[in-house]
């Protein structure tokens, strides 16, 4: 009897085997349209752009502050016709500049102008994805300028200062400036960095501001830069991910 029950239980399996010749097995489940997920960093860096890291340069102003120079000359002081400006910049931050217009000693009298401030430019790159650079720009800035006036310098020894023989005067003002210009240059790669050598030129102007003592007592004479200039810039860019802004590996 037990043998009969065992045969009855195995009968369905025997029928399936007799029809197919092999036991039924579970079929694998196929998943269609499976696309491997890329690493997020790789996906980002597959579309790299360049990100400014550092730039530095200098400008040569041909004829700045003409009215101030004439006023000083009329009172026995000689200020150089030319001036220099040096600047550095990190990333997309405004550039930090230092302005220097020196003078020459004349009959014991000396005068010089120095300035420091920030400038931000807005440019348009005419040539896209090119080795050459053609970039017109406009620039706006704010700076603090100081004019030093010295009298009775009779010797080349600091004893003149220590003995209080000379007289010092300091005039200052805040200057809002703006300029338009054109940058021309080339860029090339050094390792992963993109290095640009750029020559630029343009015209700088400012809102005329009165010379003052201690920013309180104002005089009628104003400081007007009004000068053409030429300069050079070294700029370093690094490749970065277009979405995150982080540097690509």
Short mmCIF file of C-alpha atoms in Angstrom, two decimals:
data_model
loop_
_atom_site.label_atom_id
_atom_site.label_comp_id
_atom_site.label_asym_id
_atom_site.label_seq_id
_atom_site.Cartn_x
_atom_site.Cartn_y
_atom_site.Cartn_z
CA UNK A 1 0.00 0.00 0.00
CA UNK A 2 2.79 2.42 0.82
CA UNK A 3 4.37 1.70 -2.55
CA UNK A 4 1.07 2.58 -4.30
CA UNK A 5 0.87 5.97 -2.53
CA UNK A 6 4.45 6.80 -3.47
CA UNK A 7 3.74 6.01 -7.13
CA UNK A 8 0.61 8.23 -7.07
CA UNK A 9 2.63 11.14 -5.67
CA UNK A 10 5.38 10.78 -8.28
CA UNK A 11 2.93 10.40 -11.17
CA UNK A 12 2.68 14.17 -12.07
CA UNK A 13 6.47 14.51 -12.15
CA UNK A 14 6.75 11.44 -14.33
CA UNK A 15 4.18 12.88 -16.76
CA UNK A 16 6.10 16.16 -17.08
CA UNK A 17 9.35 14.30 -17.63
CA UNK A 18 7.80 12.09 -20.28
CA UNK A 19 6.56 15.16 -22.23
CA UNK A 20 9.71 17.29 -22.13
CA UNK A 21 12.42 14.76 -21.62
CA UNK A 22 13.88 16.86 -18.80
CA UNK A 23 12.63 18.35 -15.58
CA UNK A 24 11.18 21.88 -15.61
CA UNK A 25 13.67 24.52 -14.39
CA UNK A 26 13.04 28.13 -13.41
CA UNK A 27 13.83 30.41 -16.36
CA UNK A 28 16.16 33.35 -15.74
CA UNK A 29 14.51 36.74 -15.62
CA UNK A 30 15.89 39.02 -18.35
CA UNK A 31 16.00 42.73 -17.65
CA UNK A 32 15.95 44.81 -20.79
CA UNK A 33 17.50 48.21 -21.40
CA UNK A 34 19.89 47.92 -18.49
CA UNK A 35 22.46 50.77 -18.69
CA UNK A 36 25.43 50.78 -16.33
CA UNK A 37 25.44 53.76 -14.01
CA UNK A 38 28.60 55.86 -14.42
CA UNK A 39 30.50 57.22 -11.54
CA UNK A 40 29.23 60.76 -10.83
CA UNK A 41 32.74 62.24 -10.88
CA UNK A 42 33.47 60.61 -14.25
CA UNK A 43 30.15 61.83 -15.67
CA UNK A 44 30.92 65.33 -14.46
CA UNK A 45 34.47 65.37 -15.72
CA UNK A 46 33.41 64.09 -19.13
CA UNK A 47 32.34 67.70 -19.78
CA UNK A 48 35.22 69.76 -18.43
CA UNK A 49 35.53 73.50 -18.77
CA UNK A 50 38.24 75.87 -17.62
CA UNK A 51 38.16 77.75 -14.34
CA UNK A 52 40.35 80.82 -13.65
CA UNK A 53 42.75 80.22 -10.77
CA UNK A 54 45.22 83.11 -10.73
CA UNK A 55 46.25 86.08 -12.86
CA UNK A 56 48.76 88.89 -12.48
CA UNK A 57 49.82 91.80 -14.63
CA UNK A 58 50.88 95.40 -15.01
CA UNK A 59 49.76 98.52 -16.87
CA UNK A 60 51.61 101.55 -18.14
CA UNK A 61 49.58 104.79 -18.16
CA UNK A 62 50.83 107.33 -20.68
CA UNK A 63 49.42 110.60 -19.36
CA UNK A 64 47.41 110.30 -16.12
CA UNK A 65 46.39 113.12 -13.81
CA UNK A 66 47.32 115.96 -16.16
CA UNK A 67 45.49 118.68 -14.18
CA UNK A 68 47.08 117.61 -10.91
CA UNK A 69 50.52 117.56 -12.54
CA UNK A 70 50.03 121.08 -13.86
CA UNK A 71 48.93 122.33 -10.44
CA UNK A 72 52.01 120.80 -8.80
CA UNK A 73 54.32 122.17 -11.50
CA UNK A 74 52.95 125.66 -11.00
CA UNK A 75 53.94 125.41 -7.32
CA UNK A 76 57.45 124.02 -7.82
CA UNK A 77 56.77 120.25 -7.77
CA UNK A 78 57.49 117.79 -10.56
CA UNK A 79 55.28 114.71 -10.98
CA UNK A 80 56.11 112.11 -13.63
CA UNK A 81 53.91 112.10 -16.70
CA UNK A 82 53.73 108.30 -16.68
CA UNK A 83 52.37 105.92 -14.04
CA UNK A 84 52.42 102.19 -13.37
CA UNK A 85 49.78 99.84 -12.02
CA UNK A 86 50.33 96.29 -10.72
CA UNK A 87 47.54 93.84 -10.01
CA UNK A 88 46.76 90.29 -8.95
CA UNK A 89 43.56 88.28 -9.05
CA UNK A 90 42.38 84.97 -7.56
CA UNK A 91 39.65 83.04 -9.34
CA UNK A 92 36.70 85.23 -10.30
CA UNK A 93 37.21 87.67 -7.43
CA UNK A 94 37.79 91.36 -8.26
CA UNK A 95 41.43 92.12 -8.93
CA UNK A 96 43.50 93.99 -6.36
CA UNK A 97 45.63 96.77 -7.84
CA UNK A 98 48.35 99.16 -6.74
CA UNK A 99 48.87 102.48 -8.58
CA UNK A 100 52.13 104.43 -8.48
CA UNK A 101 52.97 107.79 -10.03
CA UNK A 102 56.33 109.03 -8.80
CA UNK A 103 57.92 112.44 -8.90
CA UNK A 104 61.37 113.99 -9.07
CA UNK A 105 63.15 116.12 -6.49
CA UNK A 106 63.23 119.77 -7.52
CA UNK A 107 64.68 122.52 -5.31
CA UNK A 108 63.99 120.46 -2.18
CA UNK A 109 60.39 119.73 -3.21
CA UNK A 110 58.98 116.27 -3.93
CA UNK A 111 55.51 114.86 -4.69
CA UNK A 112 54.13 111.40 -5.54
CA UNK A 113 50.73 109.70 -5.89
CA UNK A 114 49.92 106.16 -4.76
CA UNK A 115 46.65 104.28 -4.91
CA UNK A 116 45.16 100.92 -4.03
CA UNK A 117 41.78 99.44 -4.85
CA UNK A 118 39.62 96.79 -6.50
CA UNK A 119 38.45 96.40 -10.09
CA UNK A 120 36.00 94.05 -11.77
CA UNK A 121 35.92 93.48 -15.52
CA UNK A 122 33.26 92.15 -17.90
CA UNK A 123 34.60 90.65 -21.11
CA UNK A 124 33.48 88.75 -24.21
CA UNK A 125 35.67 86.14 -25.86
CA UNK A 126 35.33 86.54 -29.64
CA UNK A 127 37.15 83.29 -30.52
CA UNK A 128 35.69 80.18 -28.90
CA UNK A 129 37.90 77.12 -28.27
CA UNK A 130 40.86 78.75 -29.98
CA UNK A 131 44.54 79.10 -29.19
CA UNK A 132 44.27 82.84 -29.85
CA UNK A 133 42.48 85.35 -27.63
CA UNK A 134 40.49 88.37 -28.80
CA UNK A 135 38.54 89.77 -25.88
CA UNK A 136 36.99 93.25 -25.62
CA UNK A 137 36.11 94.30 -22.08
CA UNK A 138 34.81 97.01 -19.80
CA UNK A 139 36.03 97.46 -16.23
CA UNK A 140 34.84 99.31 -13.14
CA UNK A 141 36.78 100.04 -9.99
CA UNK A 142 36.97 101.79 -6.65
CA UNK A 143 40.27 102.99 -5.21
CA UNK A 144 41.84 105.08 -2.50
CA UNK A 145 44.52 107.51 -3.71
CA UNK A 146 47.05 109.41 -1.62
CA UNK A 147 49.29 112.29 -2.69
CA UNK A 148 52.42 112.91 -0.63
CA UNK A 149 53.96 116.40 -0.75
CA UNK A 150 57.38 117.00 0.82
CA UNK A 151 59.23 120.30 1.28
CA UNK A 152 62.77 121.30 2.29
CA UNK A 153 64.59 118.09 1.38
CA UNK A 154 68.15 119.43 1.36
CA UNK A 155 70.24 116.27 1.84
CA UNK A 156 70.05 112.61 0.93
CA UNK A 157 70.27 111.54 4.59
CA UNK A 158 67.39 110.42 6.80
CA UNK A 159 68.81 112.88 9.31
CA UNK A 160 66.78 115.49 7.43
CA UNK A 161 63.64 113.69 8.53
CA UNK A 162 64.83 112.86 12.03
CA UNK A 163 65.77 116.48 12.70
CA UNK A 164 62.31 117.62 11.55
CA UNK A 165 63.82 119.81 8.89
CA UNK A 166 61.34 118.73 6.23
CA UNK A 167 57.60 119.25 6.00
CA UNK A 168 55.17 116.48 4.94
CA UNK A 169 51.63 116.89 3.65
CA UNK A 170 49.16 114.17 2.69
CA UNK A 171 46.13 114.67 0.47
CA UNK A 172 43.75 111.84 -0.41
CA UNK A 173 40.51 110.90 -2.13
CA UNK A 174 38.33 107.98 -3.22
CA UNK A 175 38.13 107.34 -6.95
CA UNK A 176 35.41 105.63 -8.98
CA UNK A 177 36.99 104.56 -12.26
CA UNK A 178 35.96 102.86 -15.49
CA UNK A 179 37.79 101.81 -18.62
CA UNK A 180 37.26 100.06 -21.94
CA UNK A 181 39.89 97.99 -23.67
CA UNK A 182 40.87 95.05 -25.83
CA UNK A 183 42.90 91.96 -24.89
CA UNK A 184 44.95 90.02 -27.45
CA UNK A 185 46.90 86.89 -26.59
CA UNK A 186 47.60 83.19 -26.87
CA UNK A 187 47.02 80.26 -24.55
CA UNK A 188 48.82 76.94 -24.23
CA UNK A 189 48.90 73.99 -21.85
CA UNK A 190 51.51 73.17 -19.22
CA UNK A 191 50.62 69.80 -17.72
CA UNK A 192 46.89 70.22 -16.85
CA UNK A 193 47.00 74.00 -16.56
CA UNK A 194 45.91 76.35 -19.32
CA UNK A 195 48.33 79.32 -19.39
CA UNK A 196 47.49 82.57 -21.21
CA UNK A 197 49.83 85.39 -22.16
CA UNK A 198 47.79 88.50 -22.90
CA UNK A 199 48.55 92.04 -24.07
CA UNK A 200 45.87 94.64 -23.46
CA UNK A 201 45.27 98.30 -24.10
CA UNK A 202 42.52 100.84 -23.61
CA UNK A 203 41.51 104.09 -21.97
CA UNK A 204 40.90 104.72 -18.26
CA UNK A 205 38.74 107.49 -16.87
CA UNK A 206 37.21 108.34 -13.51
CA UNK A 207 34.63 110.50 -11.83
CA UNK A 208 36.62 113.64 -10.83
CA UNK A 209 37.07 113.76 -7.09
CA UNK A 210 38.38 116.60 -4.91
CA UNK A 211 41.70 116.34 -3.14
CA UNK A 212 41.16 116.46 0.63
CA UNK A 213 43.07 116.47 3.88
CA UNK A 214 41.97 113.61 6.18
CA UNK A 215 38.93 113.11 3.94
CA UNK A 216 37.28 116.13 5.54
CA UNK A 217 38.76 119.40 4.23
CA UNK A 218 38.19 119.47 0.45
CA UNK A 219 39.97 121.66 -2.10
CA UNK A 220 38.70 122.82 -5.45
CA UNK A 221 41.39 120.89 -7.37
CA UNK A 222 40.25 117.43 -8.49
CA UNK A 223 42.04 114.26 -9.51
CA UNK A 224 41.23 113.17 -13.07
CA UNK A 225 43.15 110.19 -14.40
CA UNK A 226 42.06 110.34 -18.06
CA UNK A 227 44.79 108.28 -19.71
CA UNK A 228 45.39 105.70 -22.41
CA UNK A 229 47.29 102.62 -21.24
CA UNK A 230 48.98 99.42 -22.36
CA UNK A 231 49.61 96.33 -20.29
CA UNK A 232 50.31 92.62 -20.05
CA UNK A 233 48.71 89.76 -18.09
CA UNK A 234 49.68 86.22 -17.15
CA UNK A 235 46.64 84.05 -16.45
CA UNK A 236 46.35 80.43 -15.27
CA UNK A 237 43.18 78.36 -15.70
CA UNK A 238 42.52 74.77 -14.60
CA UNK A 239 40.04 72.23 -16.04
CA UNK A 240 36.96 71.80 -13.88
CA UNK A 241 33.65 69.96 -13.85
CA UNK A 242 30.93 72.01 -15.51
CA UNK A 243 28.35 71.17 -12.80
CA UNK A 244 30.24 71.08 -9.51
CA UNK A 245 33.02 73.54 -10.35
CA UNK A 246 35.59 71.26 -8.73
CA UNK A 247 38.84 70.61 -10.55
CA UNK A 248 38.92 67.50 -12.68
CA UNK A 249 41.35 64.73 -11.79
#
